XYZ file of C-alpha atoms in Angstrom:
680
model
C 0.017 0.102 0.068
C 2.708 2.572 -1.100
C 0.230 5.353 -1.827
C -0.699 5.504 1.987
C 2.728 6.804 2.666
C 2.821 9.293 -0.226
C -0.828 10.521 0.040
C -0.158 12.920 3.138
C 2.780 14.668 1.479
C 0.864 15.136 -1.668
C -2.140 16.698 -0.051
C -0.007 19.121 2.060
C 2.295 20.184 -0.817
C -0.830 21.308 -2.769
C -1.975 23.257 0.231
C 1.064 25.125 1.020
C 1.604 26.444 -2.523
C -1.527 28.639 -2.400
C -0.208 32.214 -2.975
C -0.918 34.988 -0.583
C -3.279 37.866 -1.217
C -1.848 41.282 -1.518
C -1.167 43.096 1.681
C -3.655 45.962 1.143
C -7.308 44.991 0.931
C -9.052 46.235 -2.220
C -12.545 47.712 -2.130
C -15.315 45.479 -1.122
C -17.516 46.380 -4.085
C -16.834 47.619 -7.700
C -20.146 49.391 -8.072
C -18.906 52.763 -7.178
C -15.772 52.289 -9.107
C -17.536 51.530 -12.369
C -19.506 54.799 -12.017
C -16.345 56.713 -11.420
C -14.679 55.006 -14.345
C -17.210 56.241 -16.925
C -16.532 59.797 -15.685
C -12.738 59.980 -15.769
C -9.866 59.538 -18.358
C -6.279 59.299 -18.305
C -4.203 58.323 -15.035
C -7.405 58.541 -12.888
C -9.159 56.010 -15.037
C -5.980 53.673 -14.913
C -5.918 53.728 -11.091
C -9.570 52.915 -11.103
C -8.865 49.996 -13.393
C -6.157 48.995 -11.169
C -8.510 48.960 -7.980
C -10.962 46.853 -10.041
C -8.233 44.427 -10.944
C -7.217 44.147 -7.346
C -10.767 43.574 -6.459
C -10.957 40.663 -8.625
C -7.412 39.325 -7.641
C -7.691 35.785 -6.343
C -11.540 35.689 -7.314
C -11.745 36.001 -11.117
C -8.387 35.890 -12.995
C -10.136 36.325 -16.343
C -11.378 39.818 -15.295
C -7.916 40.602 -13.730
C -6.283 39.590 -17.115
C -8.723 42.021 -18.997
C -7.892 44.993 -16.875
C -4.235 44.116 -17.037
C -4.304 44.507 -20.762
C -6.033 47.853 -20.342
C -3.302 48.957 -17.988
C -0.595 47.791 -20.271
C -1.850 49.930 -23.072
C -2.077 52.873 -20.822
C 1.505 52.642 -19.632
C 2.755 52.055 -23.169
C 2.160 55.867 -23.658
C 2.022 57.100 -20.131
C 4.482 55.352 -17.820
C 3.514 54.925 -14.185
C 5.844 52.958 -12.061
C 3.083 51.823 -9.459
C 0.769 50.583 -12.245
C 3.777 48.729 -13.766
C 4.634 47.198 -10.543
C 1.076 45.728 -10.131
C 0.949 44.581 -13.701
C 3.952 42.348 -13.100
C 2.580 41.101 -9.883
C -0.656 40.071 -11.573
C 1.271 38.353 -14.365
C 3.360 36.529 -11.818
C 0.305 35.054 -10.115
C -1.286 34.142 -13.319
C 1.872 32.334 -14.374
C 1.878 30.574 -10.892
C -1.710 29.275 -11.610
C -0.554 27.831 -14.887
C 2.310 26.041 -13.111
C 4.996 28.222 -14.922
C 7.063 28.605 -11.792
C 10.239 29.990 -13.122
C 8.296 32.779 -15.087
C 6.213 33.425 -12.035
C 9.431 33.939 -9.980
C 10.782 36.238 -12.653
C 7.850 38.416 -12.757
C 7.859 38.503 -8.937
C 11.435 39.798 -8.869
C 10.791 42.557 -11.480
C 7.586 43.527 -9.422
C 9.598 43.451 -6.087
C 12.306 45.815 -7.510
C 9.737 48.422 -8.489
C 7.823 48.304 -5.189
C 11.108 48.783 -3.332
C 11.965 51.811 -5.402
C 8.369 53.122 -4.403
C 9.040 52.532 -0.899
C 6.011 50.208 -0.516
C 7.529 47.767 1.939
C 4.198 45.962 2.417
C 4.051 44.753 -1.186
C 7.793 43.920 -1.100
C 7.172 41.661 1.843
C 4.171 39.932 0.216
C 6.241 39.320 -3.008
C 9.066 37.872 -0.875
C 6.641 35.648 0.838
C 5.132 34.370 -2.356
C 8.664 33.924 -3.741
C 9.457 31.742 -0.676
C 6.487 29.593 -1.435
C 7.568 29.147 -5.009
C 10.949 28.037 -3.660
C 9.126 25.719 -1.341
C 7.301 24.335 -4.333
C 10.662 23.456 -6.028
C 11.792 21.915 -2.827
C 14.582 24.488 -2.109
C 13.729 24.799 1.627
C 16.910 26.982 2.494
C 15.999 29.589 -0.157
C 12.360 29.388 0.975
C 13.334 29.991 4.613
C 15.508 33.020 3.502
C 12.767 34.617 1.632
C 10.432 34.163 4.569
C 12.799 35.801 6.966
C 13.521 38.733 4.507
C 9.713 39.273 4.146
C 9.417 39.136 8.060
C 11.927 42.018 8.434
C 10.108 44.137 5.880
C 6.767 43.536 7.717
C 8.248 44.338 11.047
C 9.549 47.657 9.631
C 6.046 48.772 8.980
C 4.388 46.766 11.932
C 2.200 44.828 9.510
C 0.596 42.119 11.744
C -1.092 40.368 8.870
C 2.044 39.825 7.044
C 3.874 38.785 10.222
C 1.279 36.194 10.876
C 1.538 34.755 7.156
C 5.234 34.513 7.608
C 4.853 32.496 10.752
C 2.378 30.236 8.983
C 4.915 29.736 6.186
C 7.913 28.994 8.499
C 5.577 26.518 10.128
C 5.016 24.694 6.906
C 8.788 24.687 6.206
C 9.440 23.336 9.650
C 6.881 20.617 9.071
C 8.405 19.513 5.926
C 11.924 19.531 7.400
C 10.376 17.394 10.333
C 10.824 20.008 12.993
C 7.465 19.312 14.221
C 7.383 21.075 17.623
C 8.889 24.214 15.884
C 6.275 23.958 13.199
C 3.502 23.844 15.896
C 4.843 26.883 17.780
C 4.788 28.844 14.459
C 1.296 27.936 13.727
C 0.141 28.781 17.127
C 1.870 32.159 16.867
C 0.153 32.948 13.478
C -3.286 31.874 14.973
C -2.990 34.266 17.800
C -2.301 37.227 15.487
C -5.233 36.279 13.102
C -7.431 35.999 16.146
C -6.552 39.516 17.203
C -7.117 40.672 13.631
C -10.386 38.649 13.413
C -9.150 37.314 10.069
C -11.426 34.091 9.835
C -10.172 33.231 6.329
C -6.546 33.141 7.465
C -7.473 31.249 10.551
C -8.765 28.439 8.362
C -5.408 27.959 6.833
C -3.934 27.566 10.121
C -6.685 25.049 11.241
C -5.961 23.126 8.143
C -2.141 22.905 8.741
C -2.616 22.005 12.291
C -4.966 19.327 11.175
C -2.229 17.935 9.072
C 0.244 17.959 11.956
C -2.198 16.079 14.259
C -2.893 13.504 11.276
C 0.690 12.707 10.918
C 1.106 12.269 14.793
C -1.780 9.750 14.692
C -4.157 12.113 16.638
C -6.983 11.546 14.091
C -9.930 12.984 16.129
C -7.984 16.136 16.817
C -7.073 16.250 13.180
C -10.534 16.003 11.789
C -11.679 18.647 14.449
C -9.349 21.073 12.956
C -9.958 20.202 9.433
C -13.671 20.747 9.668
C -13.070 24.065 11.277
C -10.970 24.964 8.249
C -13.521 23.640 5.871
C -16.363 25.710 7.401
C -14.293 28.838 7.279
C -13.332 28.240 3.511
C -17.005 27.382 2.546
C -18.339 30.623 4.192
C -15.795 32.718 2.120
C -16.412 30.695 -1.084
C -12.750 29.837 -1.473
C -13.064 26.960 -3.732
C -9.192 26.294 -4.024
C -8.600 25.956 -0.394
C -11.853 24.046 0.172
C -10.700 21.422 -2.114
C -7.279 21.116 -0.263
C -9.115 20.687 3.110
C -11.535 17.931 1.641
C -8.637 16.196 0.471
C -7.011 16.048 3.900
C -10.330 15.122 5.531
C -10.415 12.073 3.092
C -7.076 11.111 4.300
C -8.078 11.263 7.905
C -11.164 8.924 7.125
C -8.780 6.703 5.190
C -6.600 6.308 8.323
C -9.774 5.541 10.326
C -10.630 2.759 7.828
C -13.821 4.310 6.577
C -13.120 4.145 2.873
C -16.769 5.216 1.823
C -16.373 8.577 3.672
C -12.729 8.842 2.444
C -14.064 8.409 -1.317
C -16.800 10.934 -0.743
C -14.609 13.665 0.416
C -11.906 12.733 -2.233
C -14.601 13.377 -4.904
C -15.627 16.702 -3.299
C -11.983 17.771 -3.183
C -11.765 17.034 -6.931
C -14.981 18.916 -7.564
C -13.773 22.109 -6.022
C -10.370 21.888 -7.591
C -12.058 21.951 -10.962
C -14.555 24.868 -9.931
C -11.421 26.864 -8.907
C -9.450 25.961 -12.297
C -6.467 24.656 -9.998
C -4.616 22.216 -12.329
C -2.302 21.187 -9.732
C -4.984 20.378 -7.394
C -7.036 18.571 -10.253
C -4.028 16.283 -10.990
C -3.477 15.405 -7.264
C -7.360 14.853 -6.823
C -7.440 12.426 -9.714
C -4.532 10.545 -8.435
C -6.253 10.350 -4.843
C -9.353 9.073 -6.499
C -7.600 6.518 -8.414
C -6.232 5.297 -5.221
C -9.465 4.915 -3.340
C -10.982 3.190 -6.322
C -8.249 0.727 -6.435
C -8.571 -0.176 -2.693
C -12.117 -0.763 -3.341
C -11.338 -2.969 -6.324
C -12.702 -0.714 -8.972
C -9.840 -1.367 -11.121
C -11.041 -0.224 -14.447
C -12.109 3.217 -12.946
C -8.878 3.480 -11.090
C -6.846 2.886 -14.429
C -8.918 5.723 -16.258
C -8.236 8.051 -13.398
C -4.425 7.372 -13.627
C -4.352 7.631 -17.351
C -5.976 11.146 -17.164
C -3.721 12.263 -14.350
C -0.698 10.991 -16.336
C -1.619 12.978 -19.438
C -2.058 16.075 -17.551
C 1.247 15.708 -15.572
C 3.168 15.020 -18.655
C 1.573 18.048 -20.432
C 2.780 20.180 -17.554
C 6.099 18.279 -17.172
C 5.441 17.701 -13.496
C 7.873 14.881 -12.904
C 7.047 14.334 -9.283
C 3.479 13.562 -10.098
C 4.696 11.291 -13.012
C 6.809 9.429 -10.396
C 3.633 8.959 -8.062
C 1.385 7.906 -10.962
C 3.822 5.226 -12.155
C 4.036 3.976 -8.584
C 0.347 3.830 -8.353
C 0.091 1.910 -11.640
C 2.546 -0.680 -10.229
C 0.332 -1.167 -7.269
C -2.757 -1.452 -9.361
C -1.530 -4.049 -11.698
C -0.126 -6.004 -8.678
C -3.571 -6.013 -7.015
C -4.963 -7.246 -10.466
C -2.441 -10.010 -10.449
C -0.832 -8.711 -13.572
C 2.825 -8.703 -12.139
C 4.642 -8.511 -15.463
C 2.931 -5.062 -16.175
C 3.324 -4.116 -12.579
C 7.102 -4.785 -12.821
C 7.374 -2.619 -16.004
C 5.660 0.265 -14.308
C 7.818 -0.196 -11.010
C 10.867 0.223 -13.458
C 9.379 3.366 -14.924
C 8.887 4.592 -11.335
C 12.493 3.887 -10.292
C 13.916 5.504 -13.470
C 11.962 8.782 -12.681
C 12.993 8.537 -9.051
C 16.615 8.325 -10.027
C 16.255 11.434 -12.248
C 14.800 13.319 -9.194
C 17.557 12.185 -6.996
C 20.089 13.367 -9.605
C 18.371 16.804 -9.854
C 18.665 17.124 -6.107
C 22.349 16.148 -6.292
C 22.952 18.863 -8.908
C 21.132 21.125 -6.658
C 23.400 20.353 -3.808
C 26.338 20.885 -6.191
C 25.026 24.265 -7.233
C 24.566 25.306 -3.545
C 28.275 24.309 -2.984
C 29.414 26.385 -6.009
C 27.332 29.300 -4.633
C 28.913 28.890 -1.123
C 32.522 28.764 -2.764
C 31.897 32.051 -4.636
C 30.472 33.632 -1.442
C 33.612 32.675 0.397
C 35.766 34.234 -2.216
C 33.842 37.517 -1.787
C 34.248 37.283 1.975
C 38.167 36.745 1.482
C 38.184 39.855 -0.715
C 36.245 41.889 1.907
C 38.593 40.392 4.711
C 41.786 41.769 2.799
C 39.982 45.179 2.546
C 39.423 45.145 6.288
C 42.881 44.107 6.868
C 44.197 47.274 4.926
C 41.897 49.420 7.110
C 43.088 47.700 10.078
C 46.676 48.585 9.264
C 45.911 52.141 8.944
C 44.100 52.113 12.169
C 47.212 50.567 13.898
C 49.321 53.397 12.623
C 46.793 55.970 14.058
C 46.893 54.064 17.337
C 50.640 54.090 17.461
C 50.630 57.937 17.531
C 47.975 57.993 20.085
C 49.939 55.462 22.219
C 53.050 57.647 22.000
C 51.245 60.535 23.546
C 49.695 58.328 26.287
C 53.188 56.913 27.068
C 54.681 60.376 27.271
C 51.905 61.405 29.772
C 52.544 58.384 31.963
C 56.225 58.908 31.899
C 55.662 62.461 33.056
C 53.263 61.179 35.875
C 55.983 58.562 37.061
C 58.677 61.277 37.146
C 56.466 63.536 39.124
C 55.756 60.619 41.503
C 59.420 59.937 41.725
C 60.308 63.479 42.572
C 57.653 63.685 45.193
C 58.654 60.423 46.643
C 62.333 61.391 46.711
C 61.434 64.704 48.549
C 59.462 62.813 51.055
C 62.293 60.409 51.613
C 64.724 63.357 52.063
C 62.522 64.911 54.593
C 62.230 61.588 56.512
C 65.973 61.365 56.521
C 66.404 64.901 57.907
C 63.899 64.207 60.551
C 65.460 61.102 61.624
C 68.951 62.975 61.826
C 67.334 65.609 64.110
C 66.230 62.534 66.365
C 69.756 61.054 66.271
C 70.778 63.129 69.186
C 68.119 61.830 71.460
C 67.924 58.327 70.305
C 71.262 57.225 69.011
C 70.849 53.412 68.847
C 67.317 53.657 67.542
C 68.283 56.328 65.059
C 71.061 54.352 63.607
C 68.883 51.488 62.966
C 66.199 53.661 61.366
C 68.785 55.386 59.248
C 70.126 52.073 57.913
C 66.667 50.986 57.058
C 65.879 54.226 55.285
C 69.108 54.171 53.506
C 68.442 50.666 52.101
C 64.918 51.818 50.949
C 66.300 54.727 49.463
C 68.882 52.780 47.649
C 66.289 50.279 46.464
C 64.098 52.890 45.038
C 66.958 54.687 43.310
C 67.844 51.427 41.775
C 64.188 50.951 40.744
C 64.095 54.396 39.019
C 67.474 53.598 37.467
C 66.002 50.299 36.012
C 62.744 52.004 35.046
C 64.598 54.866 33.369
C 66.833 52.607 31.496
C 64.170 49.908 30.545
C 61.472 52.571 29.515
C 63.951 54.620 27.612
C 64.890 51.718 25.336
C 61.435 50.745 24.030
C 60.225 54.254 23.776
C 63.449 55.256 22.000
C 62.731 52.105 19.666
C 59.094 53.304 18.962
C 60.251 56.894 18.327
C 62.956 55.744 16.004
C 61.072 53.431 13.853
C 58.061 55.770 13.691
C 60.448 58.503 12.411
C 61.786 56.176 9.781
C 58.269 55.301 8.662
C 57.243 58.808 8.511
C 60.346 59.947 6.530
C 60.840 56.930 4.222
C 57.388 55.568 4.008
C 57.103 55.621 0.185
C 60.766 54.282 -0.225
C 60.336 51.203 1.989
C 59.043 47.833 0.699
C 55.891 46.221 2.413
C 58.162 43.644 4.395
C 60.410 46.304 5.819
C 57.212 48.502 6.678
C 55.610 45.353 8.488
C 59.250 44.854 10.334
C 59.250 48.414 11.472
C 55.605 48.308 12.593
C 56.316 45.049 14.451
C 59.239 46.647 16.226
C 57.088 49.508 17.198
C 54.338 47.286 18.565
C 56.921 45.197 20.589
C 58.403 48.327 22.009
C 55.024 49.619 22.880
C 53.957 46.352 24.469
C 57.203 46.110 26.598
C 56.583 49.731 27.734
C 52.947 49.073 28.668
C 53.992 45.961 30.556
C 56.628 47.775 32.414
C 54.191 50.638 33.357
C 51.590 48.191 34.439
C 53.952 46.683 37.058
C 55.195 50.054 38.108
C 51.759 51.156 38.665
C 50.840 47.876 40.564
C 53.908 48.344 42.824
C 53.155 52.023 43.385
C 49.690 51.275 44.502
C 50.874 48.437 46.754
C 53.402 50.819 48.245
C 50.863 53.508 48.981
C 48.534 51.028 50.473
C 45.624 52.187 48.426
C 44.688 48.746 47.222
C 41.457 47.345 48.647
C 41.476 43.638 48.709
C 37.868 42.305 47.354
C 38.076 38.490 47.892
C 35.712 36.078 46.022
C 35.361 32.383 45.616
C 36.798 31.252 42.177
C 37.361 27.947 40.852
C 40.991 27.421 39.967
C 40.425 26.171 36.269
C 38.620 29.468 35.641
C 41.455 31.501 37.098
C 43.953 29.657 34.991
C 41.834 30.094 31.820
C 41.614 33.758 32.359
C 45.423 34.148 32.929
C 46.895 32.126 30.177
C 44.424 33.407 27.313
C 46.221 36.834 27.394
C 49.624 35.205 27.056
C 49.062 32.651 24.383
C 50.454 34.853 21.579
C 53.755 35.276 23.529
C 54.008 31.461 24.066
C 53.380 30.692 20.335
C 55.682 33.475 19.330
C 58.529 31.754 21.231
C 57.465 28.374 19.981
C 56.674 26.961 23.583
C 54.265 24.250 24.665
C 51.974 25.266 27.695
C 50.933 22.159 29.638
C 48.076 22.544 32.210
C 47.951 19.788 34.784
C 44.760 19.771 37.187
C 45.878 17.124 39.541
C 43.192 18.437 42.046
C 40.176 20.672 41.396
C 39.596 23.192 44.195
C 38.217 26.872 44.845
C 40.370 29.855 46.010
C 39.100 32.621 48.202
C 41.151 35.429 46.797
C 41.036 38.975 45.078
C 40.812 37.666 41.559
C 42.503 40.696 39.922
C 45.531 40.574 42.317
C 46.181 36.867 41.910
C 45.706 37.205 38.153
C 48.344 39.757 38.095
C 50.721 37.255 40.247
C 50.106 34.428 37.802
C 50.712 36.531 34.636
C 53.965 37.792 36.031
C 55.074 34.157 36.893
C 54.082 32.766 33.548
C 55.750 35.707 31.680
C 58.940 35.022 33.780
C 58.664 31.478 32.604
C 58.199 32.462 28.950
C 61.134 35.046 29.341
C 63.748 32.580 30.640
C 62.580 29.481 28.599
C 64.523 28.438 25.414
C 62.501 28.268 22.189
C 60.868 24.766 21.713
C 60.854 24.197 25.591
C 57.702 23.515 27.514
C 56.052 25.407 30.516
C 53.967 23.515 32.967
C 51.043 24.722 35.248
C 50.108 22.453 38.063
C 47.236 22.798 40.416
C 47.433 20.451 43.555
C 46.600 20.162 47.012
C 49.324 19.094 49.484
C 50.121 19.412 53.210
C 46.767 21.441 53.930
C 47.445 24.010 51.217
C 46.024 24.561 47.697
C 49.029 25.410 45.298
C 49.333 26.588 41.684
C 52.866 25.892 40.420
C 54.556 27.328 37.399
C 57.493 25.193 36.095
C 59.978 26.148 33.249
C 63.021 24.338 31.891
C 65.124 27.432 30.988
C 68.132 29.113 32.258
C 67.518 28.659 35.983
C 68.668 30.814 38.855
C 71.861 30.626 40.791
C 71.595 30.091 44.618
C 72.993 33.629 45.165
C 70.381 35.230 42.859
C 67.810 33.121 44.365
C 68.503 34.429 47.917
C 68.317 38.071 46.632
C 65.051 37.421 44.722
C 63.250 35.797 47.940
C 64.578 38.598 50.209
C 61.796 41.181 50.890
C 62.345 44.569 49.179
C 65.059 43.412 46.805
C 64.841 44.170 43.040
C 66.938 42.338 40.328
C 66.666 42.249 36.544
C 67.996 39.780 34.044
C 67.531 39.427 30.226
C 65.395 36.709 28.829
C 66.891 34.048 26.409
C 65.701 36.203 23.476
C 67.021 39.348 24.774
C 63.603 40.241 26.572
C 63.918 43.105 28.968
C 62.323 43.356 32.433
C 62.393 45.633 35.537
C 62.508 42.935 38.154
C 59.169 44.476 39.740
C 57.177 41.314 38.803
C 58.365 39.134 41.525
C 58.220 41.936 44.070
C 54.624 42.401 43.082
C 53.767 38.661 43.006
C 55.203 38.215 46.610
C 53.440 41.206 48.010
C 49.965 40.347 46.485
C 50.176 36.707 47.396
C 50.885 37.616 50.948
C 48.060 40.164 51.003
C 45.718 37.379 50.046
C 46.961 35.082 52.852
C 49.243 33.003 50.866
C 53.025 32.298 50.415
C 55.223 32.515 47.416
C 57.785 29.646 47.141
C 60.716 29.133 44.599
C 62.971 26.347 43.555
C 65.603 26.492 40.722
C 68.671 24.822 39.561
C 71.117 26.793 37.194
C 70.837 25.655 33.529
C 67.905 23.317 34.304
C 64.815 25.400 35.107
C 62.906 27.077 37.828
C 59.573 26.372 39.709
C 57.612 29.105 41.447
C 54.475 28.145 43.624
C 51.770 30.225 45.179
C 50.018 28.449 47.994
C 46.840 29.181 50.073
C 45.274 27.539 53.007
C 42.698 24.793 52.013
C 39.038 26.106 52.305
C 36.992 24.129 55.077
């Protein structure tokens, strides 16, 4: 009983291709228009002819065609864009009724362009929606969806609720065909809500029909028939023969599934009669096939064959290959039921042959889609190149802005250093005055102050040296670019820009650490502790450093031996981890690896950063671990640093209740750990 599987899809396919009426409702009667027409001439009469044609649209296409001819004669000598747009729209619908799909879509595109130029977005939306239905008819669901969504955007611009509801209805049908049943029902319900608000009973009937089909395919026959009869009553009151034929066909299917062949046959004949009344050739062919099916299962073989012969003649005349495939399949079932297996086999072979052709056409469609996608990618690549050129120009502009910012920050640092130096001097003088009264105490204080002053002088010396070099590089390469920009080749320009960016990044890194250190020294940092998972902390820190790791060809290994939470100030410990990882990158040789280990041991939760680089001598390790000491060393690739990173890391770790530990062996690598008490 192969036709029982095909029958539902055939019936639904007929319904969903019903075109949609224009967005603006024409006059309810033509009596007054005919009177006005006799009293006017020229453009006024042409506009009245247009209104009469719109009145007959979807009602009497012969009358529409008559007035279209009058309008064409008018615009031949007096062109009017709006009238021309409607003429092409009417012709497209007429081609649709004659199953000339490609021509219908061509007229729709022409009409759509004119309406868009006129700013009539409602008409553009309806034409896009009808175009989507035509793509649906061709089985191109992707293009159908695209056209529906474009129509929705136009309708939303002008808040056209009826158009929005029709789009939801169309998207529901597409979702149904692509087997997204839940989504389809949601679209149908949304459309029904809008039509209820608009009190559009004719449109509600379409939704009832579609929901009836959904329930039918889910095996809920009673619910299906309830909705289908609601749709039939609505179409009957509106005199909509075409839609009534579709609903009666679906009711026939429902009774067929209830094993009530007599009622199924009755509604099948009713569907065919209304298709003929509507002049719907597509519906007529489908109705004849379905009638042949019911005649066959009731063993009226001769009558069934006559129906199939008529359907095949009409399908071949219109070149509807999908129907030809269906008819040959039904022929095969008919002759098999009659016991004529040789003829049944011959028709089965014809069915298979056409089926393969359809499959090949679908394959070609997929190839065409891939070719279109490839062309789109080429266009995207050209666009990316244009964006890259614009980005290069933006980088140049940002470099000059960055130089101004850096100059300002250097000025701030120098002012701060000057004020700090004056403060230290004042403290020293004050302590000298107290020396006379408190000799032993003053000696100790004087020594402490001298060490602090020496350390800060050393810091400013390091900062002045390390900040001067990258800023000088930025300034020098920028000057070369400005003076010799037209003489330099592209590779040299890129190299200079890269040097400028590296110098800028080194300066920014130094300034960031310096500002962090200054805030720490002035005790203006407010610690805001939160509970954070260690894996999230690691992800946030490593993401910013991946470019540096990749540039030096290093491997980053993250080993979560234990998963735990830390109660810390997120920004402070992020700064600690960034400094420790940056040091590991700095002192690692290209091709080496860096390991981050998260582990609980001895009542603490520890994060350990291990490198396999140059290592630190015992003497330098003692200096590094001494509070207040600053030391700096070049990295394996000549990277510069200020020595502030470890000082900040140690200070920030302790402010969060933790400890900083270090182990190293010269020439083999270094291991830094920050440990915090385990949370209870």
